[in-house]
Coordinates of C-alpha atoms and ligand atoms in Angstrom, one line a residue:
M28 CA 0.0 0.0 0.0
Q29 CA 1.4 3.4 -1.0
G30 CA 0.0 5.6 1.8
S31 CA -0.2 9.4 2.1
A32 CA 2.3 11.5 4.0
N33 CA 0.0 11.6 7.0
L34 CA -0.4 7.8 7.0
N35 CA 3.4 7.4 6.9
I36 CA 3.7 9.9 9.8
M37 CA 1.2 7.8 11.8
I38 CA 3.0 4.5 11.1
K39 CA 6.4 6.0 12.1
A40 CA 4.9 7.3 15.3
A41 CA 3.2 4.0 16.1
R42 CA 6.4 2.1 15.6
K43 CA 8.4 4.4 17.8
A44 CA 5.8 4.2 20.6
G45 CA 5.6 0.5 20.1
R46 CA 9.3 0.0 20.7
S47 CA 8.9 1.8 24.1
L48 CA 5.8 -0.3 25.1
V49 CA 7.4 -3.6 24.1
K50 CA 10.4 -2.8 26.3
D51 CA 8.0 -1.9 29.2
F52 CA 5.9 -4.9 28.6
R53 CA 8.8 -7.2 29.3
E54 CA 9.3 -5.4 32.6
V55 CA 5.6 -5.8 33.5
E56 CA 5.9 -9.6 33.5
N57 CA 8.5 -9.3 36.3
L58 CA 6.3 -6.9 38.3
Q59 CA 3.3 -9.3 38.5
V60 CA 4.6 -10.9 41.6
G61 CA 5.5 -7.7 43.5
S62 CA 3.3 -6.6 46.4
K63 CA 3.0 -3.1 44.8
G64 CA 2.1 -4.7 41.5
P65 CA 2.6 -3.1 38.1
G66 CA -0.2 -0.5 38.2
D67 CA 1.9 2.6 38.6
F68 CA 4.5 1.3 36.2
V69 CA 1.9 0.7 33.5
S70 CA 0.4 4.2 34.0
K71 CA 3.9 5.6 33.4
A72 CA 4.4 3.4 30.3
D73 CA 1.0 4.5 29.0
M74 CA 1.8 8.2 29.5
A75 CA 5.3 7.8 28.1
A76 CA 3.9 6.2 25.0
E77 CA 1.4 9.1 24.6
E78 CA 4.2 11.6 24.9
I79 CA 6.1 9.9 22.1
L80 CA 3.1 9.9 19.9
R81 CA 2.2 13.5 20.7
T82 CA 5.7 14.6 20.0
E83 CA 6.0 12.7 16.7
L84 CA 2.5 13.7 15.4
M85 CA 2.4 17.3 16.6
D86 CA 6.0 18.0 15.4
A87 CA 4.9 16.8 11.9
R88 CA 1.5 18.5 12.0
P89 CA 1.8 21.4 14.5
N90 CA -1.5 23.0 13.5
Y91 CA -3.7 19.9 14.0
G92 CA -5.9 19.4 17.1
W93 CA -5.2 16.6 19.6
L94 CA -7.4 14.2 21.6
G95 CA -5.5 11.7 23.7
E96 CA -6.7 9.3 26.3
E97 CA -4.1 10.5 28.9
S98 CA -3.6 14.1 28.0
G99 CA -7.2 15.1 26.9
E100 CA -8.2 17.6 24.2
T101 CA -6.1 20.5 22.8
P102 CA -7.7 22.4 19.9
G103 CA -5.4 23.1 16.9
T104 CA -5.0 26.3 14.8
D105 CA -6.5 24.2 12.0
P106 CA -10.0 23.5 13.4
T107 CA -10.8 20.9 10.7
R108 CA -8.2 18.3 11.6
R109 CA -7.5 16.4 14.8
W110 CA -5.4 13.4 15.9
I111 CA -7.4 11.0 18.1
V112 CA -5.1 8.7 20.0
D113 CA -5.1 5.8 22.5
P114 CA -1.5 5.1 23.3
L115 CA -2.3 1.8 25.0
D116 CA -5.6 0.2 24.2
G117 CA -6.0 -3.0 26.2
T118 CA -4.4 -1.5 29.3
T119 CA -5.7 -4.2 31.6
N120 CA -4.2 -6.9 29.3
F121 CA -0.9 -5.1 29.4
L122 CA -1.1 -4.7 33.2
H123 CA -1.6 -8.5 33.5
G124 CA 1.1 -9.4 31.1
L125 CA -1.3 -10.5 28.4
P126 CA 0.1 -9.8 24.9
H127 CA -3.0 -8.3 23.4
W128 CA -2.9 -4.5 23.3
A129 CA -2.4 -1.8 20.6
I130 CA -1.5 1.7 19.8
S131 CA -4.5 3.4 18.1
I132 CA -4.1 6.6 16.0
G133 CA -7.0 8.1 14.1
L134 CA -7.0 11.2 11.9
E135 CA -10.2 13.2 11.8
H136 CA -11.0 15.8 9.1
K137 CA -14.2 17.9 9.4
G138 CA -15.7 15.4 11.9
E139 CA -15.0 12.3 9.7
I140 CA -12.2 9.8 10.4
V141 CA -10.1 9.7 7.2
A142 CA -7.1 7.6 8.3
G143 CA -6.4 5.0 11.0
V144 CA -3.5 2.9 12.3
V145 CA -3.8 0.2 14.9
F146 CA -0.5 -1.3 15.8
D147 CA -0.3 -4.5 17.8
A148 CA 3.4 -4.2 18.7
A149 CA 3.5 -7.5 20.7
K150 CA 2.5 -9.5 17.6
D151 CA 4.0 -7.0 15.1
E152 CA 0.8 -6.5 13.2
M153 CA 0.2 -3.0 11.8
F154 CA -3.4 -2.5 10.6
M155 CA -4.0 0.6 8.6
A156 CA -6.5 2.3 6.3
E157 CA -7.2 5.6 4.5
K158 CA -10.6 6.7 3.2
G159 CA -11.1 5.3 -0.3
S160 CA -7.8 3.4 -0.3
G161 CA -8.8 0.1 1.4
A162 CA -7.6 -1.5 4.6
W163 CA -4.2 -3.3 4.9
L164 CA -2.1 -5.4 7.2
N165 CA 1.6 -4.7 7.3
D166 CA 1.6 -2.8 4.0
S167 CA 1.1 -5.8 1.8
Q168 CA -2.0 -7.8 2.9
R169 CA -5.3 -6.3 1.7
L170 CA -8.0 -6.8 4.4
R171 CA -11.5 -7.9 3.6
V172 CA -14.3 -8.9 6.0
S173 CA -15.3 -12.5 6.2
G174 CA -17.7 -14.0 3.6
R175 CA -19.7 -16.1 6.1
T176 CA -23.5 -16.0 5.8
K177 CA -24.5 -18.4 8.6
M178 CA -24.7 -17.1 12.2
I179 CA -24.1 -20.6 13.5
E180 CA -20.6 -20.6 11.8
S181 CA -19.8 -17.0 12.9
I182 CA -17.9 -15.7 15.9
F183 CA -18.3 -12.3 17.5
A184 CA -16.4 -10.1 19.9
T185 CA -17.4 -7.7 22.5
G186 CA -16.4 -5.9 25.7
V187 CA -18.2 -7.2 28.8
P188 CA -18.6 -4.3 31.3
F189 CA -16.9 -4.8 34.6
A190 CA -16.5 -3.0 38.0
G191 CA -20.0 -1.8 38.2
S192 CA -20.5 -0.5 34.7
K193 CA -24.1 0.4 33.9
Y194 CA -24.0 -1.5 30.6
L195 CA -23.6 -5.0 32.2
P196 CA -27.3 -5.9 32.3
A197 CA -27.8 -5.0 28.6
T198 CA -24.6 -6.9 27.6
L199 CA -25.7 -10.1 29.5
Q200 CA -29.0 -10.0 27.7
D201 CA -27.1 -9.8 24.4
F202 CA -25.2 -12.9 25.4
A203 CA -28.4 -14.8 26.3
R204 CA -29.8 -14.1 22.8
L205 CA -26.6 -14.4 20.7
M206 CA -24.8 -17.4 22.2
P207 CA -27.4 -20.1 21.2
V208 CA -27.2 -19.1 17.6
C209 CA -23.5 -18.4 16.9
A210 CA -20.2 -20.3 17.0
G211 CA -19.0 -18.2 20.0
V212 CA -18.1 -14.9 21.4
R213 CA -14.6 -13.5 22.3
R214 CA -13.8 -10.9 24.9
W215 CA -10.1 -10.0 24.3
G216 CA -10.1 -6.6 25.9
A217 CA -9.0 -4.2 23.2
A218 CA -11.6 -2.5 21.0
S219 CA -9.2 -1.2 18.4
L220 CA -8.0 -4.8 17.8
D221 CA -11.6 -6.1 17.9
L222 CA -12.4 -3.7 15.0
A223 CA -9.2 -4.6 13.2
Y224 CA -10.0 -8.3 13.5
V225 CA -13.4 -7.8 11.9
A226 CA -11.6 -6.0 9.1
A227 CA -9.3 -9.0 8.8
G228 CA -12.2 -11.5 8.7
R229 CA -11.0 -13.1 12.0
Y230 CA -14.2 -12.0 13.7
D231 CA -17.6 -11.9 11.8
G232 CA -18.8 -9.0 14.0
Y233 CA -18.2 -6.9 17.1
W234 CA -20.4 -4.8 19.4
E235 CA -19.7 -2.8 22.5
R236 CA -21.3 0.1 24.5
G237 CA -19.7 3.0 26.2
L238 CA -16.4 3.2 24.3
N239 CA -14.3 6.4 23.9
A240 CA -13.5 8.0 20.6
W241 CA -9.8 7.1 21.1
D242 CA -10.7 3.4 21.4
T243 CA -12.5 3.3 18.1
A244 CA -11.5 6.1 15.8
A245 CA -8.7 4.2 13.9
G246 CA -10.5 0.8 14.0
L247 CA -13.7 2.1 12.6
I248 CA -12.1 3.3 9.3
I249 CA -10.1 0.1 9.1
A250 CA -13.3 -1.9 9.4
K251 CA -15.2 0.3 6.9
E252 CA -12.4 0.2 4.3
A253 CA -12.4 -3.6 4.6
G254 CA -16.1 -3.7 3.7
A255 CA -17.7 -3.9 7.2
M256 CA -21.1 -2.6 8.0
V257 CA -20.6 0.0 10.8
E258 CA -23.7 1.4 12.7
P259 CA -24.6 2.7 16.1
I260 CA -26.5 0.3 18.3
R261 CA -29.5 2.6 18.4
D262 CA -30.8 4.9 15.6
G263 CA -29.8 8.5 16.2
Q264 CA -26.6 7.7 18.1
N265 CA -23.2 8.8 16.8
V266 CA -20.8 5.8 16.6
L267 CA -17.7 7.8 17.4
E268 CA -19.0 10.3 19.9
D269 CA -21.6 8.0 21.7
G270 CA -19.4 4.9 21.6
H271 CA -22.1 2.2 21.1
V272 CA -20.8 0.3 18.1
L273 CA -22.2 -2.5 16.0
V274 CA -19.8 -3.7 13.2
G275 CA -19.9 -6.8 11.0
A276 CA -19.5 -8.6 7.7
G277 CA -22.4 -8.0 5.4
G278 CA -23.4 -11.7 5.2
V279 CA -24.4 -11.9 8.8
F280 CA -24.8 -8.2 9.8
D281 CA -28.6 -8.0 9.6
Q282 CA -29.2 -11.1 11.7
F283 CA -26.5 -10.0 14.2
A284 CA -27.8 -6.4 14.4
K285 CA -31.4 -7.6 15.0
I286 CA -30.3 -9.8 17.9
I287 CA -28.4 -6.9 19.6
R288 CA -31.1 -4.3 18.9
D289 CA -34.1 -6.5 19.7
R290 CA -34.4 -5.4 23.3
S291 CA -36.9 -3.4 25.3
D292 CA -34.3 -1.1 26.9
K293 CA -31.8 1.0 25.0
Ligands
LIP302 C1 -10.5 -1.0 26.7 C2 -11.3 -1.2 25.5 C3 -12.1 -2.5 25.5 C4 -13.1 -2.4 26.7 C5 -12.3 -2.2 28.0 C6 -11.4 -1.0 27.9 P1 -8.5 0.5 27.5 O1 -9.8 0.2 26.6 O2 -10.4 -1.3 24.4 O3 -12.8 -2.8 24.4 O4 -13.9 -3.6 26.8 O5 -13.2 -2.1 29.0 O6 -12.2 0.2 27.9 O7 -9.1 1.0 28.8 O8 -7.8 -0.7 27.8 O9 -7.8 1.6 26.8

């Protein structure tokens, strides 16, 4: 894939932050047994990665706006463009030494995500997409959603709310309706990679409520450019801003969406 200058800036920044996180990830495995645990160390790793990304991206495009999970929102002198960044999506996985986390960088232009990079540094998989140019893995592999048409042969991913989240009842109801008619559900703890895996045909669909823009900005365009259907869970919601996402391959999307939407509450 011959990407634009902006995409190449995003890839370079993701790789630089990835080198830092891979080094820290090796240390986390040693910290699991300590009484203090790795919590503070991971917070520092997360913030260090965001600092690397912010420096790389803002040095290259100083007039763009910024929205980062750790540093919040900074408007740019160019009001139409904004970086939307999660330096470590799958933080809990990282904290527990689970090698399933990613750097997520989205580029927004006039309210629309036009480019995205999701970098799984632990597995060296760089998912990327630009509007109208398709979705790719590691520059050379074109991504397309799965061709499955039977729910009973399809697997789905989600994020199950924890620690008192208000969306747990709704999600448990989803499981009660979906599990009997599909081949299984995965909860791997990183929304950006869940979206990238739909794009890669590894999952046939993904849904989750209450996500942040930095979790999904990059993954949404990668999924769209790979041919996925991308909709809010409820009509009238904004997928990026409201964070209730429903994504899937066309062959099963309507059946999948009906199951998730077919509920009395919202
Ligand atoms: C995570 C998301 C995941 C969700 C987790 C968490 P974080 O983001 O990627 O999909 O289920 O609850 O929000 O917090 O690891 O960056």
